[in-house]
Coordinates of C-alpha atoms and ligand atoms in Angstrom, one line a residue:
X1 CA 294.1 27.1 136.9
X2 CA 296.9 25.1 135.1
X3 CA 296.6 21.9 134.9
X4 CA 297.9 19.3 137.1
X5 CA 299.3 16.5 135.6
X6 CA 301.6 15.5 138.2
X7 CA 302.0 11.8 138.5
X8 CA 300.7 10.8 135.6
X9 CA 302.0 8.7 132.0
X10 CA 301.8 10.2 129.4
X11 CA 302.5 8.1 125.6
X12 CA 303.7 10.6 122.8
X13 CA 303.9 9.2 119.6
X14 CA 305.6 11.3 117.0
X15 CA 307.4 13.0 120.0
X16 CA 310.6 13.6 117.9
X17 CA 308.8 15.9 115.5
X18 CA 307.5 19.5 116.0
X19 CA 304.1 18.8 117.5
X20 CA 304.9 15.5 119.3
X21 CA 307.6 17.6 120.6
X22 CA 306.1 20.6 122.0
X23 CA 303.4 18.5 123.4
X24 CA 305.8 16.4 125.5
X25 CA 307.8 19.7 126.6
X26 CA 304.2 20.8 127.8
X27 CA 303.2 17.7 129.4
X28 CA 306.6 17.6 131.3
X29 CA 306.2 21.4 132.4
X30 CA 302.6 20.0 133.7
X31 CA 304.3 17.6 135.9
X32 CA 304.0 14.2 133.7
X33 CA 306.5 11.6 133.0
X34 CA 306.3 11.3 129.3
X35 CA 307.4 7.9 126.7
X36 CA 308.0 9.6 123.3
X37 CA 307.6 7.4 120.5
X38 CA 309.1 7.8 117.3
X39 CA 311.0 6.0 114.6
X40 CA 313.8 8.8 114.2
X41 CA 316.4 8.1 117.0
X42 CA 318.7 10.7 116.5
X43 CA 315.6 13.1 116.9
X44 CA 314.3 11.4 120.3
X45 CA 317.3 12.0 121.7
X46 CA 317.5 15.8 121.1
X47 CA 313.5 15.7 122.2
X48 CA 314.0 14.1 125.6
X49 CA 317.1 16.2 126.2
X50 CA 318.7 15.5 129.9
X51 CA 315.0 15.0 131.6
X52 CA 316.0 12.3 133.6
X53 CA 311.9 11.0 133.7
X54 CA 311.4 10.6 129.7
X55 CA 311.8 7.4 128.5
X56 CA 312.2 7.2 124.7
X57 CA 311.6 4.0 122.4
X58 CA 312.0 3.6 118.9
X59 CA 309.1 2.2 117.4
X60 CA 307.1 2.2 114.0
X61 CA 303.7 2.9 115.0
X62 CA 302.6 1.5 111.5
X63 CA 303.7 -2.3 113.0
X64 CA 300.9 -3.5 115.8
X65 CA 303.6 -6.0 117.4
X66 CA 306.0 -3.0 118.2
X67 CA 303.3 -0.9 119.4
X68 CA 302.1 -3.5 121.9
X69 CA 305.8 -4.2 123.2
X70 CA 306.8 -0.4 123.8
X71 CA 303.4 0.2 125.6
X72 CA 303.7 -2.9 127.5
X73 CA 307.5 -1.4 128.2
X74 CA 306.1 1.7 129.6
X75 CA 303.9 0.0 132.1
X76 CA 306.6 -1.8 133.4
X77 CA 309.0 1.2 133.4
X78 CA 306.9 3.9 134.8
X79 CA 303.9 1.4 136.5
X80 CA 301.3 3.1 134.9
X81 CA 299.8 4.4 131.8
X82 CA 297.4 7.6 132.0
X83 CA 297.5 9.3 128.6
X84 CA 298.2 8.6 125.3
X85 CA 298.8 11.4 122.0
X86 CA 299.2 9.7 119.0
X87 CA 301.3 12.6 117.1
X88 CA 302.8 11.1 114.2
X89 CA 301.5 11.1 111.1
X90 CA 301.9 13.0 107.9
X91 CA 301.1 13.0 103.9
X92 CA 302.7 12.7 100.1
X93 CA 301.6 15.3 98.0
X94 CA 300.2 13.0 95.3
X95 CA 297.0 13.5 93.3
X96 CA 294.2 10.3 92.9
X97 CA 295.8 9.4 89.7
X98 CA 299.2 9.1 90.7
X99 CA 298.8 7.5 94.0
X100 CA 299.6 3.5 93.6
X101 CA 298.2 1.3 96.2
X102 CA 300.9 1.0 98.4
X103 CA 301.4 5.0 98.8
X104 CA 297.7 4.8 99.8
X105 CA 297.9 1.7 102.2
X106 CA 301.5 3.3 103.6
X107 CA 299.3 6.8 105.0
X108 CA 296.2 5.3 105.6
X109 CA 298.7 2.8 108.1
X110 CA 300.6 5.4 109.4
X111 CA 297.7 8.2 110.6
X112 CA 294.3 5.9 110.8
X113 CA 295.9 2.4 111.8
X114 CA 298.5 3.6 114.1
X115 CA 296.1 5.6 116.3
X116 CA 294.2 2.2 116.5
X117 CA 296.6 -0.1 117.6
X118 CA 298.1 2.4 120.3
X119 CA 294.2 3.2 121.4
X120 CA 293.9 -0.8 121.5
X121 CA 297.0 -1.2 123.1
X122 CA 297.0 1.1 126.0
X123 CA 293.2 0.9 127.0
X124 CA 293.8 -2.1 129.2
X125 CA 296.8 -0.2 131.1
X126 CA 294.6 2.8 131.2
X127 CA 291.9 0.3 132.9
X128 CA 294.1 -0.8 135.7
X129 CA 295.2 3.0 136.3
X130 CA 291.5 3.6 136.6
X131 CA 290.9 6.3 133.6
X132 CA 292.6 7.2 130.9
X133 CA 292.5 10.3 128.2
X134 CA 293.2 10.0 124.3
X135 CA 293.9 12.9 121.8
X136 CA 294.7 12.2 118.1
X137 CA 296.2 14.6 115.9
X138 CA 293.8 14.9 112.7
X139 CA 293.9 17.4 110.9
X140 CA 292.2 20.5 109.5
X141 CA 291.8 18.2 105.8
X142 CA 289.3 15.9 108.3
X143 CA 286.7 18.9 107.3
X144 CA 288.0 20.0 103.9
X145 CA 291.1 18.5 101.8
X146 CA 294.3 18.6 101.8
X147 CA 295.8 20.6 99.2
X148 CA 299.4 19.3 100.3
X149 CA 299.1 15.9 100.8
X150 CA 296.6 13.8 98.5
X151 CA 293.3 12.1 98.9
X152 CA 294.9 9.3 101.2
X153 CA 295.6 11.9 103.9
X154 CA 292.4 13.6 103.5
X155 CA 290.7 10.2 104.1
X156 CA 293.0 8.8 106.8
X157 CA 292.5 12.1 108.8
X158 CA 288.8 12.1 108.4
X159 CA 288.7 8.3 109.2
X160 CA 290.6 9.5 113.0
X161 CA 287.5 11.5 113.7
X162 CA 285.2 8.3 113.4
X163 CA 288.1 5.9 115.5
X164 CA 287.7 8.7 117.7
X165 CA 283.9 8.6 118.2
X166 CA 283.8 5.0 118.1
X167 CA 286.8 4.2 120.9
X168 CA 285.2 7.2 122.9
X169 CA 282.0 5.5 123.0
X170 CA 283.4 1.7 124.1
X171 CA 285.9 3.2 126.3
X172 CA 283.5 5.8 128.4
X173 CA 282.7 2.8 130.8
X174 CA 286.2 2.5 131.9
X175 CA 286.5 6.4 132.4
X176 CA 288.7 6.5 129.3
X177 CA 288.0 10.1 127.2
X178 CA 289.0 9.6 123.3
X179 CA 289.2 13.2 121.7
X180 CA 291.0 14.6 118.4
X181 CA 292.8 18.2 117.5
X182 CA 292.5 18.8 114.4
X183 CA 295.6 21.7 113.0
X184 CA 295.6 23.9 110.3
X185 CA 298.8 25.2 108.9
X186 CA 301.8 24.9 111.9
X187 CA 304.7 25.8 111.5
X188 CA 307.2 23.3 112.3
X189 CA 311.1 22.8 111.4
X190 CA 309.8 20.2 108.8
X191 CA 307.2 22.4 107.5
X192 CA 309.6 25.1 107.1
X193 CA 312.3 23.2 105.7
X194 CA 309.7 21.2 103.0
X195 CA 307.1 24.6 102.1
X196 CA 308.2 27.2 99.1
X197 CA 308.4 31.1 99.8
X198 CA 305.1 31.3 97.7
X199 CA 303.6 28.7 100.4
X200 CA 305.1 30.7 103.4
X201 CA 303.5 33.7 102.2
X202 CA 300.3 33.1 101.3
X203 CA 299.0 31.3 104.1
X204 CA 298.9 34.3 106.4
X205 CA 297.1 36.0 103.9
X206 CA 294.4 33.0 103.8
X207 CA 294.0 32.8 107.8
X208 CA 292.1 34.9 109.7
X209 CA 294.4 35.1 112.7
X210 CA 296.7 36.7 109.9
X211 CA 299.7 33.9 110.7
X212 CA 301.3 30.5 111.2
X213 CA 300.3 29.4 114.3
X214 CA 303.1 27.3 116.4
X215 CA 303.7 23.9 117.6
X216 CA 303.0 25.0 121.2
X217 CA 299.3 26.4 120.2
X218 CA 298.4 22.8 119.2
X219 CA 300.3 21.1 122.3
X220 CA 298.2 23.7 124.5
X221 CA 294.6 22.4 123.4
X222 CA 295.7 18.3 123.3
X223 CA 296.7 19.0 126.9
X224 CA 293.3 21.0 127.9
X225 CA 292.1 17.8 126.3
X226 CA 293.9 15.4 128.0
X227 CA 293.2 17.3 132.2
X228 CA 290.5 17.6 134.3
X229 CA 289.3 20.8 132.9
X230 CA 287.7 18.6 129.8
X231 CA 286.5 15.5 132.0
X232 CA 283.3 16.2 130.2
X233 CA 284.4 15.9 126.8
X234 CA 284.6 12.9 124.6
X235 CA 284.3 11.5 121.1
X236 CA 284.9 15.5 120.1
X237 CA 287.3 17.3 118.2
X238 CA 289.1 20.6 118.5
X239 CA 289.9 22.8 115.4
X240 CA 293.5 24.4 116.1
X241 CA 293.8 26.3 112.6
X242 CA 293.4 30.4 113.1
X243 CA 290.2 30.6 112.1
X244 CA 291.0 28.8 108.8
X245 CA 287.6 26.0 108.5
X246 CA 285.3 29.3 108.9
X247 CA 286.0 29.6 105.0
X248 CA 285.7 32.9 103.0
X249 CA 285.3 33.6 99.5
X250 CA 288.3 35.6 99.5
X251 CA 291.3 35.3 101.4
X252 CA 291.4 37.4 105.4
X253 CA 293.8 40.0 103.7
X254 CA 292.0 41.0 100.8
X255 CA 289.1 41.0 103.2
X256 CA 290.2 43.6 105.5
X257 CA 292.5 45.6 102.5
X258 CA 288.3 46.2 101.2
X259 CA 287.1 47.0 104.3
X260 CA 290.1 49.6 105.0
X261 CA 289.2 51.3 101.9
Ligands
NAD301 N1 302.3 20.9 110.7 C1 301.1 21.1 110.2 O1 300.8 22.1 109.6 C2 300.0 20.0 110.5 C3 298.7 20.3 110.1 C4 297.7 19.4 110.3 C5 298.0 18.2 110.9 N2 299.2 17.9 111.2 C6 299.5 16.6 111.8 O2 300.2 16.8 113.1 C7 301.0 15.7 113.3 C8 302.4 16.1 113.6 O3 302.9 16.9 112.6 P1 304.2 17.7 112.6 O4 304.0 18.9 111.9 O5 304.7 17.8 114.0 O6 305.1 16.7 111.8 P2 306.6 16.3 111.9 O7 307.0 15.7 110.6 O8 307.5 17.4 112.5 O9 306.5 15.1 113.0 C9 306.0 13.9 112.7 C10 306.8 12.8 113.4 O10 306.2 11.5 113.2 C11 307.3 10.6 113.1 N3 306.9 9.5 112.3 C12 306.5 9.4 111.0 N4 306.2 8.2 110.6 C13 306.4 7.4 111.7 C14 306.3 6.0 112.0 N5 305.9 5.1 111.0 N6 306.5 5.5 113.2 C15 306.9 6.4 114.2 N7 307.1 7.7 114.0 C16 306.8 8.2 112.8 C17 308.4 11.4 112.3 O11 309.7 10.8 112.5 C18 308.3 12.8 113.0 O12 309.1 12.9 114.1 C19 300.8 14.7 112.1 O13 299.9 13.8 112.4 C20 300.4 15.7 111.0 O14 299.6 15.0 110.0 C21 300.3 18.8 111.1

């Protein structure tokens, strides 16, 4: 059965970027009013296209004050606030060595502090709607590394999965469900526009669904997530990737090339 998600809020933060994006399309289609939060304008604009019911606000989830105004915004706007996705995020490809402080402060801010102050600062809106569900986008480099985007990533992601435990634990008493998806390699419009050929090629070869997978394969699982159909499931975390954390020696091709032979 699809989900109902009809008059419910829903808070997506990175909504002017692929995932964000695809997950407030999917909400929408689901029935909820969606708030997309983002600090590109231009691209908030194109995301909420003429859907009279998204709000949009252009906010730097890395600054706590913001954060508390545009949540206390959507309240007001839409009376209510149900679900929140914190989306954005994102890496610098730097190793250890070459990674000064403030690079490492700037992404550890932006994935593992931002998810925080949203969580903080819809969980006592969620509380007067009487429930509430949480997804965070982590990532696959929660369970491995990052091979794009530096040890700061690699931590920040893996620090989501304890926020998530943590706020799923405090918040289970007021019916509030704290979960994270955690994506392998999506292709997105950023993705395709930042990756090399030797980058677009290989992956396939290393994932065992043999492919990319899309923005709308991560938006699907954050909304199972976020509906009734997982009102058993908190402080956990989903693994959106192909099949990429089940780890190989080789890569899937060369595995099934022998295997044809
Ligand atoms: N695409 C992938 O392969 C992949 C894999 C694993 C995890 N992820 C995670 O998924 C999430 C979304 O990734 P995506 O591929 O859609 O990226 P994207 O770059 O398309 O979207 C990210 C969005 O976040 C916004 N953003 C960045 N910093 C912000 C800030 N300080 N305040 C407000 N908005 C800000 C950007 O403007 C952008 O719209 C990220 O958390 C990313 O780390 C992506």
């Amino acid at each position: 059965m699809a989900p109902d998600m009809g008059g419910k809020v829903a808070i997506v933060t990175g909504g002017a970027g692929g995932i964000g994006r695809a997950t407030a399309a999917l909400f929408r289609r689901h029935g909820a009013r969606v708030a997309l939060f983002d600090r590109d304008e231009a691209g908030l604009v194109t995301a909420a296209g003429s859907d009279a019911d998204t709000i949009t606000a252009v906010v730097d989830v890395t600054d706590a004050s913001a954060v508390a105004a545009a949540c206390a915004r959507v309240e007001e706007r839409l009376g209510r606030i149900d679900i929140l996705v914190n989306v954005a995020g994102g890496g610098l490809p730097r190793t250890l060595d070459a990674t000064p402080p403030a690079d490492w402060d700037r992404i550890v801010a932006l994935n593992l502090s931002a998810p925080f102050y949203l969580i903080q600062a819809v969980a006592p809106a969620m509380r007067r709607a009487g429930g509430g569900a949480v997804v965070t986008v982590s990532s696959l480099a929660a369970l491995q590394i990052s091979l794009n985007n530096g040890a700061s990533y690699t931590s920040a992601k893996s620090g989501v999965l304890g926020l998530t435990r943590h706020a799923a634990f405090e918040l289970a008493r007021d019916r509030i469900r704290v979960n994270a998806v955690l994506p392998g390699p999506i292709m997105t419009p950023q993705m395709d526009a930042k990756i090399d050929d030797a980058t677009r090629e290989a992956i396939p070869r290393k994932v065992p669904l043999g492919r990319w997978l899309t923005p709308e394969e991560v938006a699907a699982p954050i909304l199972f997530l976020c509906s009734d159909a997982a009102s058993g499931c908190t402080g956990t975390h989903l693994v959106v990737d192909g099949g990429l954390h089940i780890g190989s020696p080789t890569d899937a091709a060369t595995y099934f090339a022998r295997r044809e032979d």
